[in-house]
PDB file of C-alpha atoms in Angstrom:
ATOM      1  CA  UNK A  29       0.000   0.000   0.000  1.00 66.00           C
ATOM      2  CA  UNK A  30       1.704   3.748  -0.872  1.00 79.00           C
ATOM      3  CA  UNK A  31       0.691   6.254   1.360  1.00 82.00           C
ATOM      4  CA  UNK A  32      -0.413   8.385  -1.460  1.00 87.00           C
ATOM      5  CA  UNK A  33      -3.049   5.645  -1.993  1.00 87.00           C
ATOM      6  CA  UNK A  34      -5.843   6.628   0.237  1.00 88.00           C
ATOM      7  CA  UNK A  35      -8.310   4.369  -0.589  1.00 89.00           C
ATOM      8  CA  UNK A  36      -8.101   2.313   2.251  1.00 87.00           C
ATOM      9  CA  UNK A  37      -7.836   4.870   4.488  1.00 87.00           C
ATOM     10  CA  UNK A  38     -11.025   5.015   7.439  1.00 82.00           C
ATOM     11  CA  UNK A  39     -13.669   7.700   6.476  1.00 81.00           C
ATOM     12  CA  UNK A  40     -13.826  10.875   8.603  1.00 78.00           C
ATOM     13  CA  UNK A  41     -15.541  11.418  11.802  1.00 68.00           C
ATOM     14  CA  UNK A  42     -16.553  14.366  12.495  1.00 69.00           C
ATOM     15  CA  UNK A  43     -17.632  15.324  15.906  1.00 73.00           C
ATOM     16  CA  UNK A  44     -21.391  15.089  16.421  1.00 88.00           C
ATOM     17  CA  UNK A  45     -22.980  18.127  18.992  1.00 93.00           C
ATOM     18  CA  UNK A  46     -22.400  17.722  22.880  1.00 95.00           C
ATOM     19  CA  UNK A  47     -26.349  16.978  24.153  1.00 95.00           C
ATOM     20  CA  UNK A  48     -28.159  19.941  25.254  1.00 96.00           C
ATOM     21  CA  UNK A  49     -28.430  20.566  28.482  1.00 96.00           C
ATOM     22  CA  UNK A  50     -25.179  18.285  29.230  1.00 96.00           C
ATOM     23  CA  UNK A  51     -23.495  19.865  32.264  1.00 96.00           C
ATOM     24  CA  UNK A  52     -19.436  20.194  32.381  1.00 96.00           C
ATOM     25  CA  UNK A  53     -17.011  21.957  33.950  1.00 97.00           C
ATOM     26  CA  UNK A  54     -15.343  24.062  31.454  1.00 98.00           C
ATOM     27  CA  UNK A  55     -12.367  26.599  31.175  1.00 98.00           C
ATOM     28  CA  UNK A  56     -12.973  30.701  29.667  1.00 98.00           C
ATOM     29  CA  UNK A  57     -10.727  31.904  27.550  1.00 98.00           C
ATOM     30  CA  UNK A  58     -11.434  35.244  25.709  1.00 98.00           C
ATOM     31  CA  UNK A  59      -9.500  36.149  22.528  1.00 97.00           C
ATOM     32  CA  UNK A  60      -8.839  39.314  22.856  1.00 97.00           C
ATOM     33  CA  UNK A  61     -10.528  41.782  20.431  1.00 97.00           C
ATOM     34  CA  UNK A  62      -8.711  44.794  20.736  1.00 97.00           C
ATOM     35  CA  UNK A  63     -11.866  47.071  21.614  1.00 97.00           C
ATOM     36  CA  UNK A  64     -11.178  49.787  24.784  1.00 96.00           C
ATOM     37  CA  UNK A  65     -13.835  51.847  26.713  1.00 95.00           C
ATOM     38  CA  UNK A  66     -12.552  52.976  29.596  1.00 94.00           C
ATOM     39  CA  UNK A  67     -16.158  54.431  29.988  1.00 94.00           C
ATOM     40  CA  UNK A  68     -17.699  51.241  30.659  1.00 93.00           C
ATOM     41  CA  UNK A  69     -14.362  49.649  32.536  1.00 92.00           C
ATOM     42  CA  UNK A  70     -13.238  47.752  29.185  1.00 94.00           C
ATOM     43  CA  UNK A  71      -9.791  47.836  29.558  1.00 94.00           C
ATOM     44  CA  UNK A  72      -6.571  45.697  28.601  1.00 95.00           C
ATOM     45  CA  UNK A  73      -8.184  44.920  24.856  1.00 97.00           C
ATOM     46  CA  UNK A  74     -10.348  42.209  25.960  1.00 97.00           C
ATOM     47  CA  UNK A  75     -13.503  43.150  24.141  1.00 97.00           C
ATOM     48  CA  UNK A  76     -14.678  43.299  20.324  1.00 97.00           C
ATOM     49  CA  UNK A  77     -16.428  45.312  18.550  1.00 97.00           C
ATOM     50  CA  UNK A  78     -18.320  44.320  15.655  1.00 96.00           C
ATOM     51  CA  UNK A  79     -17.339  46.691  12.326  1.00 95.00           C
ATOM     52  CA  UNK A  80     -21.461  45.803  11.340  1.00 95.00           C
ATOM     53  CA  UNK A  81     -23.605  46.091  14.054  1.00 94.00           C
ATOM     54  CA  UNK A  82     -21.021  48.334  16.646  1.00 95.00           C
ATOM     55  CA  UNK A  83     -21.688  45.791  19.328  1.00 97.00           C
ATOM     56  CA  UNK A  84     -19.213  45.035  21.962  1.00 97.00           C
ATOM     57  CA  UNK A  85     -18.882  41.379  22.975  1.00 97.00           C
ATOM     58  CA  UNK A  86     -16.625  39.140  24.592  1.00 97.00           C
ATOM     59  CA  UNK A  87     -15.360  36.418  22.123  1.00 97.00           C
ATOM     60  CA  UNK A  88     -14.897  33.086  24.227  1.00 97.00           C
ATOM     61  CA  UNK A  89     -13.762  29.817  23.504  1.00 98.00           C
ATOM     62  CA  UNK A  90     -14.693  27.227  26.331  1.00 98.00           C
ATOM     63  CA  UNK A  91     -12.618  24.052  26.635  1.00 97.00           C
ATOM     64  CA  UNK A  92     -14.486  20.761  28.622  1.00 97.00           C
ATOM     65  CA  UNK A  93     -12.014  19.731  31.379  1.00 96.00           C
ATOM     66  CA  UNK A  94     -13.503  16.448  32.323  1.00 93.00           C
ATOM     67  CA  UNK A  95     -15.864  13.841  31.352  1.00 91.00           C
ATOM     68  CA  UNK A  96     -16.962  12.244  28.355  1.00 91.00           C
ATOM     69  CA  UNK A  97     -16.476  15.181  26.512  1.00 93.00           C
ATOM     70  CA  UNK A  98     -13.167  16.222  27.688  1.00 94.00           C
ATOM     71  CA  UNK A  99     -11.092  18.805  24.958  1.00 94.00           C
ATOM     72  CA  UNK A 100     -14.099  19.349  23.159  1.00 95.00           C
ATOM     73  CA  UNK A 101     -14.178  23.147  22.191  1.00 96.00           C
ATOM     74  CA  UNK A 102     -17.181  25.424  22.255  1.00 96.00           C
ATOM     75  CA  UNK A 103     -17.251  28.779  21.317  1.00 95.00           C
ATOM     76  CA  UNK A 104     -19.798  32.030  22.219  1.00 94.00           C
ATOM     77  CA  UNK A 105     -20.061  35.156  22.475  1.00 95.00           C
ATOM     78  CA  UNK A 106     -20.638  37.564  25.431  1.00 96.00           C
ATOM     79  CA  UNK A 107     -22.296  40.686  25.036  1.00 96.00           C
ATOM     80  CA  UNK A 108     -21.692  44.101  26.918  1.00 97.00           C
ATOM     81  CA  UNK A 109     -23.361  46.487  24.590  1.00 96.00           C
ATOM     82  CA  UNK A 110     -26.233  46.546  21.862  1.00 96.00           C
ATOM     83  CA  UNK A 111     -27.006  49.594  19.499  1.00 95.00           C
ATOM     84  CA  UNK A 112     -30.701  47.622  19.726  1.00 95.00           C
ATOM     85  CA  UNK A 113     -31.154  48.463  23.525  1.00 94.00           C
ATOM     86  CA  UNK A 114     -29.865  46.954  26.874  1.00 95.00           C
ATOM     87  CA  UNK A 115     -31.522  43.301  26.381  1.00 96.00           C
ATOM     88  CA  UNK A 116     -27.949  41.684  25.380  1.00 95.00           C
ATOM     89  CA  UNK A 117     -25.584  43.294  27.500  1.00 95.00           C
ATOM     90  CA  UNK A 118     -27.962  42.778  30.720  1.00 96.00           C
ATOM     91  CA  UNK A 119     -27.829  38.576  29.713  1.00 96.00           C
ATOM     92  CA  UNK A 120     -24.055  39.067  28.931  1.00 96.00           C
ATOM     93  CA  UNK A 121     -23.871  40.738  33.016  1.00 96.00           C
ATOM     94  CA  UNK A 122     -25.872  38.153  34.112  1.00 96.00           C
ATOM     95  CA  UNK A 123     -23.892  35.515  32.748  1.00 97.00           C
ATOM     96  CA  UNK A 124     -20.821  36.920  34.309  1.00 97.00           C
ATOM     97  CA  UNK A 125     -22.244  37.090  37.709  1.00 97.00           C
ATOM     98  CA  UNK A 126     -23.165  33.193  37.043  1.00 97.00           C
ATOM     99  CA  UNK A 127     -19.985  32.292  35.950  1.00 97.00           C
ATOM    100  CA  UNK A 128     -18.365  34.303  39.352  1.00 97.00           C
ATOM    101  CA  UNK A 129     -21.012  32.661  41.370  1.00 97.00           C
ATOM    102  CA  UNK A 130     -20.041  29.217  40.035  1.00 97.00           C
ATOM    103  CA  UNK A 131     -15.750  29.545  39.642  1.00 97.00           C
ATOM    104  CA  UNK A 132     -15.521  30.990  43.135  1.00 96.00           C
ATOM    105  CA  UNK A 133     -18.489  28.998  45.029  1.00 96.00           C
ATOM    106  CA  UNK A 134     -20.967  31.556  45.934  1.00 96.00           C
ATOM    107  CA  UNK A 135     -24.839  30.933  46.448  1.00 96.00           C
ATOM    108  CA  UNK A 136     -26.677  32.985  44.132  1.00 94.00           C
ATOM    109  CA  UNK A 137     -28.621  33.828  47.321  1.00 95.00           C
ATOM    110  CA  UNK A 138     -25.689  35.099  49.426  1.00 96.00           C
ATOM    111  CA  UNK A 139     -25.715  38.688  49.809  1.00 95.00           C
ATOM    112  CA  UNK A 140     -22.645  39.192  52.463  1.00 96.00           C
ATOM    113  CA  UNK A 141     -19.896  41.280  51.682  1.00 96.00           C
ATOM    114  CA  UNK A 142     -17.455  38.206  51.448  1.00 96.00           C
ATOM    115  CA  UNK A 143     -19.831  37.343  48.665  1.00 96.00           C
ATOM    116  CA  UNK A 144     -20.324  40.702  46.758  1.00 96.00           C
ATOM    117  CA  UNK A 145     -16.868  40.904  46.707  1.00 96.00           C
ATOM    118  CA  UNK A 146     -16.895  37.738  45.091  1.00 96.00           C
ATOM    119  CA  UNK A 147     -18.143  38.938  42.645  1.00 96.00           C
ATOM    120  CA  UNK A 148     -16.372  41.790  41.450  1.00 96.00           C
ATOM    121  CA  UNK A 149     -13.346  42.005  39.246  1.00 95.00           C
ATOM    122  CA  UNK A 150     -10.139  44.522  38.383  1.00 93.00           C
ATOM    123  CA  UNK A 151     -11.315  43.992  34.693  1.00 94.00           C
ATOM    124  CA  UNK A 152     -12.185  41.641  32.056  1.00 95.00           C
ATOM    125  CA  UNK A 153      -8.982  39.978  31.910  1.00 95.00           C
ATOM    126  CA  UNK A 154     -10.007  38.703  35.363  1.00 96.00           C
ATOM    127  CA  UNK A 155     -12.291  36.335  33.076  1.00 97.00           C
ATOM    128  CA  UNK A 156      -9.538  34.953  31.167  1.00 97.00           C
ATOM    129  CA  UNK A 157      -8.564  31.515  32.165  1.00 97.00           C
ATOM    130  CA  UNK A 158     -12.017  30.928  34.980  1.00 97.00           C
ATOM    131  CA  UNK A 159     -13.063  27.527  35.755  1.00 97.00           C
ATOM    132  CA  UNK A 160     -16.586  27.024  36.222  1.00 97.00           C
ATOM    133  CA  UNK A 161     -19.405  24.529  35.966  1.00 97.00           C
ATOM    134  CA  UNK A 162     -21.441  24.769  32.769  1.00 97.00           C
ATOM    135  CA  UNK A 163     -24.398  24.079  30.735  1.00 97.00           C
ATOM    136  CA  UNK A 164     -24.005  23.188  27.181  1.00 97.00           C
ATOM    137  CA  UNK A 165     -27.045  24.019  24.941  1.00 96.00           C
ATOM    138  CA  UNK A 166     -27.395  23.781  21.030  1.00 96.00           C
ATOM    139  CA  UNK A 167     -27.909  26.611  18.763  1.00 95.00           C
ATOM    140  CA  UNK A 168     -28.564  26.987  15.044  1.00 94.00           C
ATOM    141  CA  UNK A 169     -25.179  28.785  13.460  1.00 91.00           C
ATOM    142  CA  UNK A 170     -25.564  30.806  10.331  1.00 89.00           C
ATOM    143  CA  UNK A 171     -25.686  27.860   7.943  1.00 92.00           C
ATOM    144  CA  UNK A 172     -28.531  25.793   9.505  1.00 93.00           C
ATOM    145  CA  UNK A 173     -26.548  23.424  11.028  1.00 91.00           C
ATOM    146  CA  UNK A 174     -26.466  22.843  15.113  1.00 93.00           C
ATOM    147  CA  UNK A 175     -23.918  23.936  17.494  1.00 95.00           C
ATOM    148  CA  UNK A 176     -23.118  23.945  20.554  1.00 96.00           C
ATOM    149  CA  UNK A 177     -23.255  26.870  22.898  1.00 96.00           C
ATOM    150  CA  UNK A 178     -22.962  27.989  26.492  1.00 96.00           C
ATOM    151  CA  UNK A 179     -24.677  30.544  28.277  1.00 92.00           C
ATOM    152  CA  UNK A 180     -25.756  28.964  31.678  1.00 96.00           C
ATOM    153  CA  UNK A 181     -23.376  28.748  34.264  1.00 97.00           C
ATOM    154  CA  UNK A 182     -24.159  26.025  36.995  1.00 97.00           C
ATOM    155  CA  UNK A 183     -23.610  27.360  40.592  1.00 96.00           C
ATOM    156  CA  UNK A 184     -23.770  25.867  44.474  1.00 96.00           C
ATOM    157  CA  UNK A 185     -27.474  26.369  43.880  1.00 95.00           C
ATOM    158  CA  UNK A 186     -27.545  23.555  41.848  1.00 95.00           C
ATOM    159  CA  UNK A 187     -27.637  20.075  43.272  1.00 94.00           C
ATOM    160  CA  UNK A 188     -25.359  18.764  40.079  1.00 94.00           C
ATOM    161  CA  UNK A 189     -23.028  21.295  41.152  1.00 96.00           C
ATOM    162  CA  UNK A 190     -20.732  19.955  43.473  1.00 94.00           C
ATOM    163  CA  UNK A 191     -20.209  16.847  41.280  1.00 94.00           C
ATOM    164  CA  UNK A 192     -19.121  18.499  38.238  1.00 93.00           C
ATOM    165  CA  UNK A 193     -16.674  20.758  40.423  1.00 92.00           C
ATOM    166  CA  UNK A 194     -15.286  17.988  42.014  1.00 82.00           C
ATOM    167  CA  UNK A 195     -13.217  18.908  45.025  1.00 51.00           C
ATOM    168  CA  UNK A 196     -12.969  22.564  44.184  1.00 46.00           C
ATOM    169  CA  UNK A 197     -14.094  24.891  46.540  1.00 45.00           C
ATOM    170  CA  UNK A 198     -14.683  28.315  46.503  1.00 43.00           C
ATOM    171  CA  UNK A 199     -11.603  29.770  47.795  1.00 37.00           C
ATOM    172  CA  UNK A 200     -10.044  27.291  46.170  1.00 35.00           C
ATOM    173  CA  UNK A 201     -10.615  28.772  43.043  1.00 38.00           C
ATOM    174  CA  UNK A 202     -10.903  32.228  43.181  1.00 39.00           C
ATOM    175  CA  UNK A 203      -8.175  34.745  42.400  1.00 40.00           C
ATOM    176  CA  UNK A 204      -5.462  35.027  45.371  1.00 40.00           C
ATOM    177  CA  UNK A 205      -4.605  38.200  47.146  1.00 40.00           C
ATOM    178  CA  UNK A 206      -1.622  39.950  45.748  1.00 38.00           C
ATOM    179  CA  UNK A 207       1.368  38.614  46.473  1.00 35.00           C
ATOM    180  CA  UNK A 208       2.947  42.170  46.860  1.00 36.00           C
ATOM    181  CA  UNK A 209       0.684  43.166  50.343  1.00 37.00           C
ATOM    182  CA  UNK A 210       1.989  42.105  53.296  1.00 34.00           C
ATOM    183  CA  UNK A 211       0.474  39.179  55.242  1.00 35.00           C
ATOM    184  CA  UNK A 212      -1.606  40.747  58.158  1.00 37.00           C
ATOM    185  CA  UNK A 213      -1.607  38.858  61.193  1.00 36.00           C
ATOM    186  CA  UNK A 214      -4.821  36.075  62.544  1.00 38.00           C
ATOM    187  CA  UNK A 215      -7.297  34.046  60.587  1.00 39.00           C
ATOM    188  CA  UNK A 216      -8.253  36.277  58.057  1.00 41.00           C
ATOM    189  CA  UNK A 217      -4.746  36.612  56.172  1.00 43.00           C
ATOM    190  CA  UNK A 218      -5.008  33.088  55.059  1.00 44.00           C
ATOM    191  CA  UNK A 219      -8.478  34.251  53.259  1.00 46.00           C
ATOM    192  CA  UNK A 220      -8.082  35.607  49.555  1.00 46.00           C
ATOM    193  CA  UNK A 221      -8.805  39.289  48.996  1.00 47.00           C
ATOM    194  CA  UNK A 222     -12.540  38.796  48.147  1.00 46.00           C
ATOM    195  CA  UNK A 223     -13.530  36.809  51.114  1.00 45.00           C
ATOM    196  CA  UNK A 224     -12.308  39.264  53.691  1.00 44.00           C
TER     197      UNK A 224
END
């Protein structure tokens, strides 16, 4: 058999959608854009800006960690700002807020200040590289054909959650307190920046 002979070669396989509503934990990683408004806190180049429509969106790829459908790539946008009104940027905050809630262990229903804090960031790049629990739905792309999209992050609200987070906790994941502060004496030093 020469290799430039590919008649015996296997067919391809291409991959067939992840199940909606399949839930995963998944990493965010945001190709940068380019797109600044200090305005709005968009800093650092994070966001895009569509030359079309003028809206601003983050432009993730999410990677599964685990499970059946570990490496599989899925990618979707989300949106800070619509020329069309409020509707997608309010989602887009919302999402974030789920995807804090869900990386860093917080109840959706926990209003203390160790849990606001939570869930603010320096900036977007904060977003870059967060581990969170997911839910991956299916969407029609601009051909017809189905893909696979996220836009519901899974937090300690959710009984599943635990199980797709495995042993990560809360502090566990969320960012650590700069290394360049001094450690202040008692319990609370050992506690990362946003749980103090």
């Amino acid at each position: 058999m020469s290799w430039n002979d590919f008649n015996s070669a296997d067919d391809q396989s291409g991959f067939d959608v992840i199940p909606k509503g399949t839930l995963a934990k998944v990493r965010m990683t945001i190709k940068p854009g380019g797109h600044d408004d200090a305005s709005q806190g968009w800093t650092g180049g994070w966001a895009t800006r569509s030359n079309t429509t003028s809206a601003v969106y983050l432009n993730c790829e999410f990677v599964v960690l685990e499970g059946k459908y570990a490496r599989r790539k899925i990618w979707s946008l989300i949106g800070l700002y619509s020329a069309k009104g409020p509707d997608w940027a309010n989602i887009g905050r919302a999402f974030i807020k789920g995807i804090l809630n869900s990386s860093r262990g917080v109840s959706n229903k926990d209003n203390t200040p160790a849990a606001q804090n939570a869930r603010r960031i320096n900036g977007l790049g904060d977003l870059d590289g967060v581990e969170f629990a997911a839910r991956i739905d299916i969407e029609k792309d601009q051909n017809g054909d189905d893909k696979n999209v996220i836009k519901l992050a899974i937090t300690p609200d959710n009984k599943e959650y635990a199980s797709i987070m495995g042993a990560v906790s809360g502090a566990a994941s969320a960012p650590q307190p700069n290394s360049d502060q001094p450690a202040s004496a008692g319990s609370r030093s050992n506690l990362p920046s946003w749980a103090q």
